[in-house]
Structure formats: C-alpha cells, structure tokens
Amino acid sequence: VYMPCTAENNFMPDIANLPRADIVYFCSPNNPTGVAANKEQLTELVNVCRERGSILVFDAAYAPFIREEGVPKSIFEIPGAKECAIEVNSFSKYAGFTGVRLGWTVVPHDLKWADGSSVHTDFNRVMTTTFNGASNIVQGGGLACLDDEGMAEINSLIDYYLENAQILKTTFEDMGYKVFGGTNAPYIFISLEGGSSWDQFNTFLEECQVVTIPGAGFGPGGEGYLRLSAFAPRDGIIEACNRFKENYESKK
C-alpha cells in the first residue's frame, strides 16, 4: 500500500483512510522531505496500528538531528507503542558509519502476534540463525561513539550539518522557493511549484555545475521537488549556494 505524503498533509500519511497492512514502515525525521512527525501525529499512527493489528516499523536513523522541543526521538515515547512497534536505528547518520554497517533494532517483549506468541522471540531466532553479529573492530567503533568523547564529537558534527542545512534553506527561501526540512534533519526539500524535478536537476547541473537530487527518484510523491543534502564541507555548501544565487540573479 503506497502512503501518499504531500505538502498538503505536511508529508504525513493519512493512515486512517488507507487500507490495512500487516506492516507499516515510517521514517521520522524523514528522508527526503526532512520533516519530523510531532507527538500528535505519531500518536495517531500508533493508535491506528494497534486498532488494526499492524506492526509499525519506525526508522529513527535521523533522530539525533531533532532539535525542536516536543518532537519525539523514539516511537516508544508514544503510549502504546511497545504493543505495536519495532524501532530500527544505526550509526550511519550518527557517526558516518554508512559503509561500516552497524545498527540496532528494538523489539519490545510486549509486541505479540495475533495468536499471542512473542514477536521478540521469533525475531531473535531469525537473527541468531542468519547473522553472526558485527565484527569486533566495528563493535569497538560503536562503543567509542557512545562514550563521552564520542558523543561530544557526534553532537558537534550534527550541529555543523544542521548549520549547513540552514544555509541551504535560507538561500532557496531568499530566491523565492518554498522549502521544507532542514530544522530537524540534514535534508532540504524544495518545491518546484509543479515543475519537473529532472528538468530542474539538469538546469542546476548545466548552469551551476552543482549536483542535486531529483525528487522523482524517491517515488511518485517526490516529483516536483528537489532534495539537497547538508552532508558536505562548509566551503562546498557556501560555494554551491553562491552559484545558485548567481544563476538566479542572472535570470531576473
């Protein structure tokens, strides 16, 4: 079941009016929109999943980027979530472990199949049968990330990327674009007001020599948008923004 997430519904699926599914996948903060669901929205999501007997797989990979008060960093901040949700996360966005591949999954003991048996027990059986665990050196890297010095470095790096996001967001807002994201996530989602995302990608590539990401690459809901990433050195972000602005000014 495809869940339409548009600017009109604040990029939040209207799950109550969608067909039931055994598993519901939801990512917040979201890639590519950069939007984070608030407590009220997540409460509705949890309530619907509980009522329907659906398992909610909540992807919290970008949780450490959340800076707004009242925006949950974990689905388990929502009452009842332990009875319907699994949360997945990783060091990929926390600490640049994208190629190292180290993450974790939280499967509550309260989560049951329809017959009352334990989802946790089955998940553990599958994992211990098919996976021998991360290597010692990778686990050592993960532990280093979680000590005081590691967490300080992670928080400093996330602040740096969020500052990059604000530079990108301000640049495009000053150019008259409607922009989403960038506050609780490292991604900027730019509305092209009905324009083609691939056409705008080509324009910026040819005229500015800057690579963006066409929203259409993320599915039908992404058409008409461009995604920008804050994962870059500050000098590169500033140079790209200067090129965007120069291109914009040249067309006035």
Short mmCIF file of C-alpha atoms in Angstrom, two decimals:
data_model
loop_
_atom_site.label_atom_id
_atom_site.label_comp_id
_atom_site.label_asym_id
_atom_site.label_seq_id
_atom_site.Cartn_x
_atom_site.Cartn_y
_atom_site.Cartn_z
CA VAL A 1 0.00 0.00 0.00
CA TYR A 2 1.56 3.30 -1.08
CA MET A 3 1.12 6.05 1.52
CA PRO A 4 0.91 9.47 -0.19
CA CYS A 5 2.83 12.11 1.76
CA THR A 6 2.41 15.59 0.30
CA ALA A 7 2.93 19.18 1.38
CA GLU A 8 -0.84 19.47 1.74
CA ASN A 9 -0.83 16.91 4.57
CA ASN A 10 2.53 18.08 5.97
CA PHE A 11 4.16 14.96 4.49
CA MET A 12 2.29 12.79 6.98
CA PRO A 13 0.29 9.84 5.60
CA ASP A 14 -3.45 9.84 6.23
CA ILE A 15 -3.18 6.31 7.55
CA ALA A 16 -6.72 6.18 8.93
CA ASN A 17 -8.09 6.38 5.37
CA LEU A 18 -5.66 3.86 3.88
CA PRO A 19 -6.19 0.09 3.61
CA ARG A 20 -4.90 -2.07 6.43
CA ALA A 21 -1.41 -3.52 6.06
CA ASP A 22 0.38 -6.16 8.14
CA ILE A 23 3.45 -3.93 8.38
CA VAL A 24 3.61 -0.13 8.26
CA TYR A 25 7.02 1.45 7.64
CA PHE A 26 7.54 5.07 8.74
CA CYS A 27 10.71 7.17 8.90
CA SER A 28 10.93 10.29 11.07
CA PRO A 29 12.77 12.59 10.61
CA ASN A 30 12.16 11.72 7.01
CA ASN A 31 14.42 11.30 4.03
CA PRO A 32 13.93 13.03 1.59
CA THR A 33 11.48 15.61 2.96
CA GLY A 34 13.44 16.49 6.11
CA VAL A 35 10.16 16.66 8.04
CA ALA A 36 9.81 15.21 11.56
CA ALA A 37 6.45 13.98 12.88
CA ASN A 38 5.18 15.55 16.09
CA LYS A 39 3.76 13.70 19.09
CA GLU A 40 0.15 14.09 17.99
CA GLN A 41 0.87 12.66 14.53
CA LEU A 42 2.81 9.70 15.92
CA THR A 43 0.08 9.05 18.48
CA GLU A 44 -2.47 8.71 15.66
CA LEU A 45 -0.09 6.39 13.80
CA VAL A 46 0.35 4.17 16.86
CA ASN A 47 -3.37 4.12 17.64
CA VAL A 48 -4.31 3.06 14.11
CA CYS A 49 -1.67 0.31 14.09
CA ARG A 50 -2.90 -1.00 17.44
CA GLU A 51 -6.53 -0.98 16.33
CA ARG A 52 -5.72 -2.83 13.10
CA GLY A 53 -3.17 -5.26 14.47
CA SER A 54 -0.45 -3.85 12.22
CA ILE A 55 3.23 -3.83 13.16
CA LEU A 56 4.79 -0.39 12.85
CA VAL A 57 8.45 -0.39 11.80
CA PHE A 58 9.75 3.00 12.90
CA ASP A 59 13.01 4.17 11.30
CA ALA A 60 14.72 6.62 13.69
CA ALA A 61 18.05 6.90 11.87
CA TYR A 62 17.88 10.71 11.86
CA ALA A 63 16.65 11.09 15.46
CA PRO A 64 19.82 12.83 16.74
CA PHE A 65 19.15 15.70 14.32
CA ILE A 66 15.93 16.63 16.13
CA ARG A 67 16.29 19.99 17.84
CA GLU A 68 12.69 21.13 18.33
CA GLU A 69 11.07 20.67 21.72
CA GLY A 70 8.19 18.22 21.75
CA VAL A 71 9.27 16.26 18.68
CA PRO A 72 9.77 12.60 19.70
CA LYS A 73 13.13 10.98 19.01
CA SER A 74 11.76 7.49 19.60
CA ILE A 75 8.41 5.89 18.82
CA PHE A 76 8.48 4.49 22.35
CA GLU A 77 7.81 7.98 23.69
CA ILE A 78 4.24 7.36 22.48
CA PRO A 79 1.89 5.46 24.83
CA GLY A 80 1.00 2.03 23.48
CA ALA A 81 3.90 1.87 21.02
CA LYS A 82 5.51 -1.08 22.81
CA GLU A 83 2.46 -3.13 21.85
CA CYS A 84 2.69 -2.46 18.11
CA ALA A 85 6.10 -1.05 17.11
CA ILE A 86 9.63 -2.09 16.23
CA GLU A 87 12.27 0.65 16.13
CA VAL A 88 15.35 0.48 13.91
CA ASN A 89 18.38 2.74 14.04
CA SER A 90 22.05 2.83 13.06
CA PHE A 91 25.35 4.63 13.43
CA SER A 92 25.26 5.59 9.75
CA LYS A 93 23.90 9.08 10.37
CA TYR A 94 25.05 9.41 13.97
CA ALA A 95 28.72 8.91 13.21
CA GLY A 96 29.29 8.44 9.49
CA PHE A 97 29.21 4.63 9.70
CA THR A 98 27.40 4.35 6.36
CA GLY A 99 29.87 1.83 4.90
CA VAL A 100 30.74 0.17 8.21
CA ARG A 101 27.18 -1.09 8.75
CA LEU A 102 26.40 -1.07 12.45
CA GLY A 103 22.90 -0.61 13.81
CA TRP A 104 20.31 -1.89 16.23
CA THR A 105 16.69 -2.97 16.39
CA VAL A 106 14.38 -2.64 19.40
CA VAL A 107 11.68 -5.33 19.56
CA PRO A 108 9.61 -4.96 22.76
CA HIS A 109 8.56 -8.04 24.72
CA ASP A 110 5.02 -6.58 24.76
CA LEU A 111 4.76 -6.97 20.96
CA LYS A 112 2.75 -10.09 20.13
CA TRP A 113 1.49 -11.90 17.05
CA ALA A 114 -2.26 -12.34 16.65
CA ASP A 115 -2.03 -15.73 18.39
CA GLY A 116 -0.35 -14.15 21.42
CA SER A 117 3.13 -15.52 20.72
CA SER A 118 6.20 -13.29 21.05
CA VAL A 119 7.50 -11.29 18.09
CA HIS A 120 10.70 -10.75 20.07
CA THR A 121 11.30 -14.49 20.36
CA ASP A 122 10.84 -15.06 16.63
CA PHE A 123 12.99 -12.05 15.72
CA ASN A 124 15.78 -13.27 17.99
CA ARG A 125 15.59 -16.76 16.46
CA VAL A 126 15.88 -15.40 12.92
CA MET A 127 18.76 -13.05 13.77
CA THR A 128 20.82 -15.61 15.67
CA THR A 129 20.31 -18.14 12.86
CA THR A 130 21.16 -15.91 9.91
CA PHE A 131 23.61 -13.40 11.38
CA ASN A 132 26.77 -13.86 13.44
CA GLY A 133 26.99 -10.24 14.56
CA ALA A 134 29.19 -7.31 13.65
CA SER A 135 32.97 -7.77 13.76
CA ASN A 136 34.85 -6.88 16.93
CA ILE A 137 36.52 -3.87 15.31
CA VAL A 138 33.16 -2.48 14.18
CA GLN A 139 31.65 -3.04 17.63
CA GLY A 140 34.67 -1.27 19.12
CA GLY A 141 33.99 1.70 16.89
CA GLY A 142 30.38 1.77 18.02
CA LEU A 143 31.37 1.71 21.68
CA ALA A 144 33.80 4.58 21.08
CA CYS A 145 30.94 6.59 19.58
CA LEU A 146 28.88 6.11 22.73
CA ASP A 147 31.43 7.22 25.31
CA ASP A 148 31.50 10.86 26.49
CA GLU A 149 34.14 11.95 24.00
CA GLY A 150 32.44 10.17 21.13
CA MET A 151 29.01 11.64 21.88
CA ALA A 152 30.52 15.12 22.14
CA GLU A 153 32.07 14.71 18.69
CA ILE A 154 28.81 13.37 17.25
CA ASN A 155 26.77 16.27 18.63
CA SER A 156 29.31 18.77 17.33
CA LEU A 157 29.21 17.21 13.85
CA ILE A 158 25.41 17.14 13.79
CA ASP A 159 25.31 20.84 14.75
CA TYR A 160 27.71 21.51 11.87
CA TYR A 161 25.48 19.73 9.37
CA LEU A 162 22.36 21.47 10.68
CA GLU A 163 24.12 24.81 10.18
CA ASN A 164 24.81 23.71 6.60
CA ALA A 165 21.12 22.89 6.24
CA GLN A 166 20.14 26.37 7.41
CA ILE A 167 22.50 27.96 4.87
CA LEU A 168 20.89 25.92 2.09
CA LYS A 169 17.37 26.60 3.32
CA THR A 170 17.90 30.35 3.65
CA THR A 171 19.49 30.54 0.21
CA PHE A 172 16.50 28.99 -1.52
CA GLU A 173 13.94 30.88 0.55
CA ASP A 174 15.67 34.12 -0.43
CA MET A 175 15.34 33.01 -4.05
CA GLY A 176 11.57 32.65 -3.58
CA TYR A 177 11.28 28.88 -3.25
CA LYS A 178 9.03 27.11 -0.76
CA VAL A 179 11.34 24.94 1.32
CA PHE A 180 10.72 22.09 3.75
CA GLY A 181 13.02 20.34 6.22
CA GLY A 182 16.41 21.48 7.45
CA THR A 183 15.33 22.06 11.07
CA ASN A 184 15.30 18.53 12.47
CA ALA A 185 17.06 16.79 9.60
CA PRO A 186 20.04 17.26 7.26
CA TYR A 187 17.83 17.40 4.16
CA ILE A 188 16.17 20.28 2.34
CA PHE A 189 13.13 19.53 0.17
CA ILE A 190 12.46 22.29 -2.35
CA SER A 191 9.10 22.73 -4.05
CA LEU A 192 9.33 23.44 -7.77
CA GLU A 193 5.67 24.52 -7.85
CA GLY A 194 4.68 21.77 -10.26
CA GLY A 195 7.90 21.83 -12.29
CA SER A 196 9.79 18.72 -13.31
CA SER A 197 12.40 17.59 -10.80
CA TRP A 198 14.58 16.11 -13.55
CA ASP A 199 14.39 19.32 -15.62
CA GLN A 200 15.48 21.41 -12.62
CA PHE A 201 18.22 18.91 -11.80
CA ASN A 202 19.56 19.31 -15.35
CA THR A 203 19.33 23.09 -15.15
CA PHE A 204 21.36 23.31 -11.95
CA LEU A 205 23.84 20.74 -13.24
CA GLU A 206 24.42 22.52 -16.56
CA GLU A 207 24.19 26.13 -15.42
CA CYS A 208 25.64 25.93 -11.89
CA GLN A 209 27.70 22.72 -12.09
CA VAL A 210 26.04 21.60 -8.86
CA VAL A 211 24.53 18.14 -8.37
CA THR A 212 21.13 17.98 -6.65
CA ILE A 213 18.77 15.03 -6.22
CA PRO A 214 15.54 14.92 -8.27
CA GLY A 215 12.60 14.21 -6.01
CA ALA A 216 11.17 11.82 -8.59
CA GLY A 217 13.95 9.41 -7.66
CA PHE A 218 12.24 8.86 -4.30
CA GLY A 219 8.90 7.81 -5.80
CA PRO A 220 5.79 9.45 -7.26
CA GLY A 221 5.35 11.72 -4.24
CA GLY A 222 8.75 13.30 -4.89
CA GLU A 223 8.00 14.62 -8.36
CA GLY A 224 8.03 18.40 -8.38
CA TYR A 225 10.72 18.64 -5.69
CA LEU A 226 14.48 18.67 -5.35
CA ARG A 227 16.36 17.28 -2.37
CA LEU A 228 19.55 18.89 -1.11
CA SER A 229 21.85 17.31 1.46
CA ALA A 230 23.76 19.12 4.20
CA PHE A 231 26.33 16.31 4.37
CA ALA A 232 29.20 18.30 2.86
CA PRO A 233 32.10 20.53 3.93
CA ARG A 234 31.06 24.11 4.73
CA ASP A 235 33.17 25.55 1.89
CA GLY A 236 31.34 23.33 -0.59
CA ILE A 237 27.93 24.37 0.76
CA ILE A 238 28.79 28.06 0.52
CA GLU A 239 30.23 27.68 -2.98
CA ALA A 240 27.12 25.85 -4.18
CA CYS A 241 24.83 28.49 -2.65
CA ASN A 242 26.81 31.28 -4.31
CA ARG A 243 26.41 29.56 -7.67
CA PHE A 244 22.67 29.11 -7.12
CA LYS A 245 22.29 32.79 -6.24
CA GLU A 246 24.38 33.99 -9.17
CA ASN A 247 22.30 31.87 -11.53
CA TYR A 248 19.10 33.24 -10.00
CA GLU A 249 20.25 36.86 -10.27
CA SER A 250 21.31 36.38 -13.89
CA LYS A 251 17.73 35.45 -14.85
CA LYS A 252 15.98 38.41 -13.23
#
